Each structure stands twice: as structure tokens, then as C-alpha cells.
Amino acid sequence: IILNCRKVTETTTKMAVPGMFARATTSTLARLRPVLRQPRRWHRLNPTDDELYVRTTISLLEKQNPQDIFINNFSAWGFTIRGDRVMGPVAIVPRTILRWDVAGPEDINKESLALFYICEPKIEIVVLGVGSEHVKLDPNLHKFMRQKGIALEVQDTAHACATFNYLVSEGRVAGAALIPPREVVQLQR
């Protein structure tokens, strides 16, 4: 493109008419301008007055809330929760660990589960760990908790601990009522 411009200017310099050179050069450049033109941006992103002096800060969120309660281990004597050993049956509500006053699955009734529907924040689901073996509870107890707006999940203690940890890791508002199993079976390696 530049070579073509030089040829045009060289041919126009040979002409005798003085104004002819200027017209020929400008008309040639006018034809070449659409080819040479850079794309124009008619908008500019300039900071406004209030953005000039404001510092940008970043808050890193933790992967896990330090107030979340996880069950680390369980045995026939009790549970290890957040590094603390708790002996016997335990009730876990958001941010609180309590001793649960039941001797076995036969003692679970409306009164023993009252803790879960009177506390704030409102619990979505209660996971019941009923010991070594899965025990079916009274259907009226399930119906009663459903009327209070709480789901009731009954499992053996090993599975109840895993389910509770999973629900808490998802950010759900969950409670647990756990009875230690009579026997703890360890897997062979």
C-alpha cells in the first residue's frame, strides 16, 4: 500500500500544475484510509471520581466454617466430635453438643426429641443413630416430627455419623441424636 502511494506522488510531481499534487495525494490517501484505519472505540472505560480513591479488598472465604461440628470417630463408649470426647449418647444441634438422656432405641419418644424442634435456628433434618443395628421407630414419631417441619432419618450409628457429616459439609442445618453402638466392627486391611 505504501508503494502505491509513492507511485502516485511520483507521478503527480511530474505534473506542471501546482495544486494538482495536493489534490492527487489527498484523494489517494482518502481511498486508502479505510484500509489503514484502526478500529475506533467510541466508548472509554475511565474510572469515575469515587472509583479513583477506593481500595479494592478481597476477603477469602474458608472452605469450612470453624463452627461446624463434625464427628471424627465413634466407639462403644462414645464419640469424638471436633476433637472432644463425649461419653454415652449425644445430641448435636447447630454449634452445640449435648449429652442425650436415653439408654437405647426403646427410650426415643416425643419428649426425647423435643430439643430438636424447640431450638433456633430451625433444624431441617435429624439423623438418628440407634446403635449397632437398624431399629424401626414408631410411625407416629415420624409423623409428629414431620408436622413440626423436621425430617427424621433413622440409621445405625456408623451410617448416621457419615450422613450427619455429609449434611453439615453441604451447609444444611442438621441435628443428630446418636447412641453408641454396643460393638464396633473394624475392617481388616
PDB file of C-alpha atoms in Angstrom:
ATOM      1  CA  ILE A   1       0.000   0.000   0.000  1.00  0.00           C
ATOM      2  CA  ILE A   2       2.813   2.406   0.776  1.00  0.00           C
ATOM      3  CA  LEU A   3       4.473   1.622  -2.548  1.00  0.00           C
ATOM      4  CA  ASN A   4       1.279   2.549  -4.366  1.00  0.00           C
ATOM      5  CA  CYS A   5       1.235   5.906  -2.556  1.00  0.00           C
ATOM      6  CA  ARG A   6       4.788   6.650  -3.639  1.00  0.00           C
ATOM      7  CA  LYS A   7       3.996   5.870  -7.236  1.00  0.00           C
ATOM      8  CA  VAL A   8       1.045   8.223  -7.133  1.00  0.00           C
ATOM      9  CA  THR A   9       3.099  11.006  -5.549  1.00  0.00           C
ATOM     10  CA  GLU A  10       5.928  10.496  -8.012  1.00  0.00           C
ATOM     11  CA  THR A  11       3.572  10.773 -10.976  1.00  0.00           C
ATOM     12  CA  THR A  12       1.923  13.862  -9.542  1.00  0.00           C
ATOM     13  CA  THR A  13       5.232  15.642  -9.013  1.00  0.00           C
ATOM     14  CA  LYS A  14       5.917  15.475 -12.735  1.00  0.00           C
ATOM     15  CA  MET A  15       2.758  17.461 -13.487  1.00  0.00           C
ATOM     16  CA  ALA A  16       3.143  21.161 -14.037  1.00  0.00           C
ATOM     17  CA  VAL A  17       0.030  22.340 -12.217  1.00  0.00           C
ATOM     18  CA  PRO A  18       0.956  23.168  -8.586  1.00  0.00           C
ATOM     19  CA  GLY A  19      -2.466  22.433  -6.962  1.00  0.00           C
ATOM     20  CA  MET A  20      -2.755  19.135  -8.712  1.00  0.00           C
ATOM     21  CA  PHE A  21      -0.238  17.461  -6.403  1.00  0.00           C
ATOM     22  CA  ALA A  22      -2.208  18.218  -3.271  1.00  0.00           C
ATOM     23  CA  ARG A  23      -5.478  17.003  -4.801  1.00  0.00           C
ATOM     24  CA  ALA A  24      -3.992  13.773  -6.094  1.00  0.00           C
ATOM     25  CA  THR A  25      -2.277  12.974  -2.807  1.00  0.00           C
ATOM     26  CA  THR A  26      -5.339  13.631  -0.676  1.00  0.00           C
ATOM     27  CA  SER A  27      -7.636  11.669  -2.969  1.00  0.00           C
ATOM     28  CA  THR A  28      -5.258   8.692  -2.962  1.00  0.00           C
ATOM     29  CA  LEU A  29      -4.961   8.760   0.822  1.00  0.00           C
ATOM     30  CA  ALA A  30      -8.721   9.090   1.116  1.00  0.00           C
ATOM     31  CA  ARG A  31      -9.128   5.885  -0.872  1.00  0.00           C
ATOM     32  CA  LEU A  32      -6.536   4.091   1.285  1.00  0.00           C
ATOM     33  CA  ARG A  33      -7.822   5.381   4.635  1.00  0.00           C
ATOM     34  CA  PRO A  34     -10.491   2.648   5.138  1.00  0.00           C
ATOM     35  CA  VAL A  35      -7.774   0.031   4.694  1.00  0.00           C
ATOM     36  CA  LEU A  36      -5.278   1.680   7.048  1.00  0.00           C
ATOM     37  CA  ARG A  37      -7.724   2.810   9.737  1.00  0.00           C
ATOM     38  CA  GLN A  38      -7.553   1.121  13.100  1.00  0.00           C
ATOM     39  CA  PRO A  39     -10.899   0.199  14.658  1.00  0.00           C
ATOM     40  CA  ARG A  40     -12.133   3.074  16.789  1.00  0.00           C
ATOM     41  CA  ARG A  41     -13.616   2.573  20.152  1.00  0.00           C
ATOM     42  CA  TRP A  42     -16.107   5.279  20.896  1.00  0.00           C
ATOM     43  CA  HIS A  43     -16.521   4.223  24.499  1.00  0.00           C
ATOM     44  CA  ARG A  44     -13.830   4.570  27.074  1.00  0.00           C
ATOM     45  CA  LEU A  45     -13.772   2.935  30.441  1.00  0.00           C
ATOM     46  CA  ASN A  46     -12.490   5.696  32.633  1.00  0.00           C
ATOM     47  CA  PRO A  47     -12.814   5.392  36.376  1.00  0.00           C
ATOM     48  CA  THR A  48     -15.318   7.699  37.983  1.00  0.00           C
ATOM     49  CA  ASP A  49     -14.299  10.045  40.783  1.00  0.00           C
ATOM     50  CA  ASP A  50     -15.403   7.699  43.541  1.00  0.00           C
ATOM     51  CA  GLU A  51     -13.547   4.751  41.998  1.00  0.00           C
ATOM     52  CA  LEU A  52     -10.212   6.544  41.868  1.00  0.00           C
ATOM     53  CA  TYR A  53      -9.597   6.579  45.613  1.00  0.00           C
ATOM     54  CA  VAL A  54     -11.285   3.358  46.759  1.00  0.00           C
ATOM     55  CA  ARG A  55      -9.077   0.405  47.622  1.00  0.00           C
ATOM     56  CA  THR A  56     -10.157  -2.985  46.438  1.00  0.00           C
ATOM     57  CA  THR A  57     -10.116  -5.628  49.121  1.00  0.00           C
ATOM     58  CA  ILE A  58     -10.578  -9.354  48.802  1.00  0.00           C
ATOM     59  CA  SER A  59     -11.972 -11.493  51.569  1.00  0.00           C
ATOM     60  CA  LEU A  60     -11.020 -15.143  51.339  1.00  0.00           C
ATOM     61  CA  LEU A  61     -13.784 -17.433  52.429  1.00  0.00           C
ATOM     62  CA  GLU A  62     -12.885 -20.529  54.360  1.00  0.00           C
ATOM     63  CA  LYS A  63     -13.743 -23.861  52.845  1.00  0.00           C
ATOM     64  CA  GLN A  64     -15.227 -24.932  56.121  1.00  0.00           C
ATOM     65  CA  ASN A  65     -16.933 -22.910  58.811  1.00  0.00           C
ATOM     66  CA  PRO A  66     -14.936 -23.297  62.051  1.00  0.00           C
ATOM     67  CA  GLN A  67     -18.213 -23.519  63.973  1.00  0.00           C
ATOM     68  CA  ASP A  68     -19.388 -26.581  62.028  1.00  0.00           C
ATOM     69  CA  ILE A  69     -19.463 -29.747  64.080  1.00  0.00           C
ATOM     70  CA  PHE A  70     -18.085 -32.942  62.531  1.00  0.00           C
ATOM     71  CA  ILE A  71     -17.994 -36.391  64.073  1.00  0.00           C
ATOM     72  CA  ASN A  72     -14.428 -37.652  63.886  1.00  0.00           C
ATOM     73  CA  ASN A  73     -14.792 -41.071  65.482  1.00  0.00           C
ATOM     74  CA  PHE A  74     -17.088 -43.298  67.488  1.00  0.00           C
ATOM     75  CA  SER A  75     -16.677 -46.285  69.771  1.00  0.00           C
ATOM     76  CA  ALA A  76     -18.757 -48.385  72.130  1.00  0.00           C
ATOM     77  CA  TRP A  77     -18.065 -45.771  74.833  1.00  0.00           C
ATOM     78  CA  GLY A  78     -18.951 -42.621  72.937  1.00  0.00           C
ATOM     79  CA  PHE A  79     -17.901 -40.204  70.216  1.00  0.00           C
ATOM     80  CA  THR A  80     -15.064 -37.907  69.246  1.00  0.00           C
ATOM     81  CA  ILE A  81     -16.616 -34.696  67.965  1.00  0.00           C
ATOM     82  CA  ARG A  82     -14.425 -31.814  66.805  1.00  0.00           C
ATOM     83  CA  GLY A  83     -11.571 -33.363  68.785  1.00  0.00           C
ATOM     84  CA  ASP A  84     -13.563 -33.600  72.036  1.00  0.00           C
ATOM     85  CA  ARG A  85     -14.500 -36.958  73.547  1.00  0.00           C
ATOM     86  CA  VAL A  86     -18.133 -37.324  74.558  1.00  0.00           C
ATOM     87  CA  MET A  87     -19.134 -40.381  76.548  1.00  0.00           C
ATOM     88  CA  GLY A  88     -22.502 -42.055  76.006  1.00  0.00           C
ATOM     89  CA  PRO A  89     -25.446 -40.943  73.842  1.00  0.00           C
ATOM     90  CA  VAL A  90     -25.116 -37.474  72.355  1.00  0.00           C
ATOM     91  CA  ALA A  91     -27.440 -34.895  70.789  1.00  0.00           C
ATOM     92  CA  ILE A  92     -25.920 -32.472  68.309  1.00  0.00           C
ATOM     93  CA  VAL A  93     -27.716 -29.281  67.346  1.00  0.00           C
ATOM     94  CA  PRO A  94     -26.112 -26.445  65.344  1.00  0.00           C
ATOM     95  CA  ARG A  95     -22.969 -25.297  67.186  1.00  0.00           C
ATOM     96  CA  THR A  96     -23.822 -27.302  70.330  1.00  0.00           C
ATOM     97  CA  ILE A  97     -23.037 -30.774  71.648  1.00  0.00           C
ATOM     98  CA  LEU A  98     -25.259 -32.101  74.445  1.00  0.00           C
ATOM     99  CA  ARG A  99     -25.493 -35.319  76.385  1.00  0.00           C
ATOM    100  CA  TRP A 100     -28.673 -37.099  75.288  1.00  0.00           C
ATOM    101  CA  ASP A 101     -30.524 -38.825  78.128  1.00  0.00           C
ATOM    102  CA  VAL A 102     -31.600 -42.106  76.531  1.00  0.00           C
ATOM    103  CA  ALA A 103     -30.416 -45.618  77.329  1.00  0.00           C
ATOM    104  CA  GLY A 104     -31.339 -47.212  73.997  1.00  0.00           C
ATOM    105  CA  PRO A 105     -33.640 -47.006  70.983  1.00  0.00           C
ATOM    106  CA  GLU A 106     -36.635 -48.007  73.100  1.00  0.00           C
ATOM    107  CA  ASP A 107     -36.320 -44.698  75.030  1.00  0.00           C
ATOM    108  CA  ILE A 108     -36.710 -42.497  71.922  1.00  0.00           C
ATOM    109  CA  ASN A 109     -40.046 -40.671  72.088  1.00  0.00           C
ATOM    110  CA  LYS A 110     -41.556 -37.195  71.506  1.00  0.00           C
ATOM    111  CA  GLU A 111     -40.078 -35.842  74.741  1.00  0.00           C
ATOM    112  CA  SER A 112     -36.561 -37.051  73.962  1.00  0.00           C
ATOM    113  CA  LEU A 113     -36.723 -35.356  70.532  1.00  0.00           C
ATOM    114  CA  ALA A 114     -38.220 -32.085  71.874  1.00  0.00           C
ATOM    115  CA  LEU A 115     -34.784 -30.496  71.859  1.00  0.00           C
ATOM    116  CA  PHE A 116     -34.682 -30.597  68.060  1.00  0.00           C
ATOM    117  CA  TYR A 117     -37.912 -28.734  67.377  1.00  0.00           C
ATOM    118  CA  ILE A 118     -37.596 -26.028  70.035  1.00  0.00           C
ATOM    119  CA  CYS A 119     -34.097 -24.806  69.203  1.00  0.00           C
ATOM    120  CA  GLU A 120     -33.114 -21.975  66.856  1.00  0.00           C
ATOM    121  CA  PRO A 121     -32.070 -21.970  64.022  1.00  0.00           C
ATOM    122  CA  LYS A 122     -34.760 -24.346  62.848  1.00  0.00           C
ATOM    123  CA  ILE A 123     -33.359 -27.781  62.042  1.00  0.00           C
ATOM    124  CA  GLU A 124     -34.227 -29.273  58.646  1.00  0.00           C
ATOM    125  CA  ILE A 125     -33.333 -32.885  59.358  1.00  0.00           C
ATOM    126  CA  VAL A 126     -32.453 -35.005  62.393  1.00  0.00           C
ATOM    127  CA  VAL A 127     -30.296 -38.074  61.871  1.00  0.00           C
ATOM    128  CA  LEU A 128     -30.898 -40.765  64.490  1.00  0.00           C
ATOM    129  CA  GLY A 129     -28.135 -43.281  65.117  1.00  0.00           C
ATOM    130  CA  VAL A 130     -29.770 -46.114  67.035  1.00  0.00           C
ATOM    131  CA  GLY A 131     -26.742 -48.305  67.811  1.00  0.00           C
ATOM    132  CA  SER A 132     -25.279 -51.322  66.060  1.00  0.00           C
ATOM    133  CA  GLU A 133     -28.414 -52.450  64.269  1.00  0.00           C
ATOM    134  CA  HIS A 134     -31.108 -50.586  62.403  1.00  0.00           C
ATOM    135  CA  VAL A 135     -34.286 -50.351  64.500  1.00  0.00           C
ATOM    136  CA  LYS A 136     -37.662 -49.181  63.218  1.00  0.00           C
ATOM    137  CA  LEU A 137     -39.247 -46.469  65.316  1.00  0.00           C
ATOM    138  CA  ASP A 138     -42.921 -45.793  65.930  1.00  0.00           C
ATOM    139  CA  PRO A 139     -44.519 -44.353  62.717  1.00  0.00           C
ATOM    140  CA  ASN A 140     -46.367 -41.807  64.877  1.00  0.00           C
ATOM    141  CA  LEU A 141     -42.970 -40.394  65.883  1.00  0.00           C
ATOM    142  CA  HIS A 142     -42.076 -39.827  62.219  1.00  0.00           C
ATOM    143  CA  LYS A 143     -45.465 -38.202  61.634  1.00  0.00           C
ATOM    144  CA  PHE A 144     -45.062 -35.973  64.703  1.00  0.00           C
ATOM    145  CA  MET A 145     -41.632 -34.703  63.569  1.00  0.00           C
ATOM    146  CA  ARG A 146     -42.926 -34.149  60.033  1.00  0.00           C
ATOM    147  CA  GLN A 147     -45.725 -31.979  61.486  1.00  0.00           C
ATOM    148  CA  LYS A 148     -43.022 -29.927  63.235  1.00  0.00           C
ATOM    149  CA  GLY A 149     -41.315 -29.454  59.856  1.00  0.00           C
ATOM    150  CA  ILE A 150     -38.356 -31.729  60.548  1.00  0.00           C
ATOM    151  CA  ALA A 151     -37.344 -34.789  58.560  1.00  0.00           C
ATOM    152  CA  LEU A 152     -36.309 -37.796  60.616  1.00  0.00           C
ATOM    153  CA  GLU A 153     -33.691 -40.228  59.276  1.00  0.00           C
ATOM    154  CA  VAL A 154     -33.159 -43.415  61.317  1.00  0.00           C
ATOM    155  CA  GLN A 155     -29.959 -45.410  60.692  1.00  0.00           C
ATOM    156  CA  ASP A 156     -27.399 -47.467  62.531  1.00  0.00           C
ATOM    157  CA  THR A 157     -24.842 -45.251  64.277  1.00  0.00           C
ATOM    158  CA  ALA A 158     -21.998 -45.749  61.787  1.00  0.00           C
ATOM    159  CA  HIS A 159     -24.126 -44.630  58.847  1.00  0.00           C
ATOM    160  CA  ALA A 160     -25.784 -41.881  60.895  1.00  0.00           C
ATOM    161  CA  CYS A 161     -22.373 -40.329  61.671  1.00  0.00           C
ATOM    162  CA  ALA A 162     -21.423 -40.346  57.985  1.00  0.00           C
ATOM    163  CA  THR A 163     -24.808 -38.929  56.946  1.00  0.00           C
ATOM    164  CA  PHE A 164     -24.603 -36.150  59.532  1.00  0.00           C
ATOM    165  CA  ASN A 165     -21.078 -35.175  58.427  1.00  0.00           C
ATOM    166  CA  TYR A 166     -22.223 -35.088  54.804  1.00  0.00           C
ATOM    167  CA  LEU A 167     -25.229 -32.888  55.590  1.00  0.00           C
ATOM    168  CA  VAL A 168     -23.124 -30.446  57.598  1.00  0.00           C
ATOM    169  CA  SER A 169     -20.500 -30.265  54.844  1.00  0.00           C
ATOM    170  CA  GLU A 170     -23.287 -29.322  52.413  1.00  0.00           C
ATOM    171  CA  GLY A 171     -24.251 -26.445  54.680  1.00  0.00           C
ATOM    172  CA  ARG A 172     -27.566 -27.937  55.774  1.00  0.00           C
ATOM    173  CA  VAL A 173     -28.986 -27.167  59.213  1.00  0.00           C
ATOM    174  CA  ALA A 174     -28.938 -30.676  60.616  1.00  0.00           C
ATOM    175  CA  GLY A 175     -29.136 -32.284  64.024  1.00  0.00           C
ATOM    176  CA  ALA A 176     -28.053 -35.694  65.214  1.00  0.00           C
ATOM    177  CA  ALA A 177     -29.135 -37.949  68.034  1.00  0.00           C
ATOM    178  CA  LEU A 178     -26.625 -40.754  68.414  1.00  0.00           C
ATOM    179  CA  ILE A 179     -26.483 -43.811  70.617  1.00  0.00           C
ATOM    180  CA  PRO A 180     -23.063 -45.520  70.725  1.00  0.00           C
ATOM    181  CA  PRO A 181     -23.056 -48.987  69.164  1.00  0.00           C
ATOM    182  CA  ARG A 182     -22.547 -51.930  71.519  1.00  0.00           C
ATOM    183  CA  GLU A 183     -19.970 -53.443  69.191  1.00  0.00           C
ATOM    184  CA  VAL A 184     -17.674 -51.674  66.770  1.00  0.00           C
ATOM    185  CA  VAL A 185     -16.528 -53.835  63.884  1.00  0.00           C
ATOM    186  CA  GLN A 186     -13.166 -52.814  62.455  1.00  0.00           C
ATOM    187  CA  LEU A 187     -12.409 -53.573  58.847  1.00  0.00           C
ATOM    188  CA  GLN A 188      -9.435 -55.811  58.046  1.00  0.00           C
ATOM    189  CA  ARG A 189      -6.701 -54.158  55.987  1.00  0.00           C
TER     190      ARG A 189
END
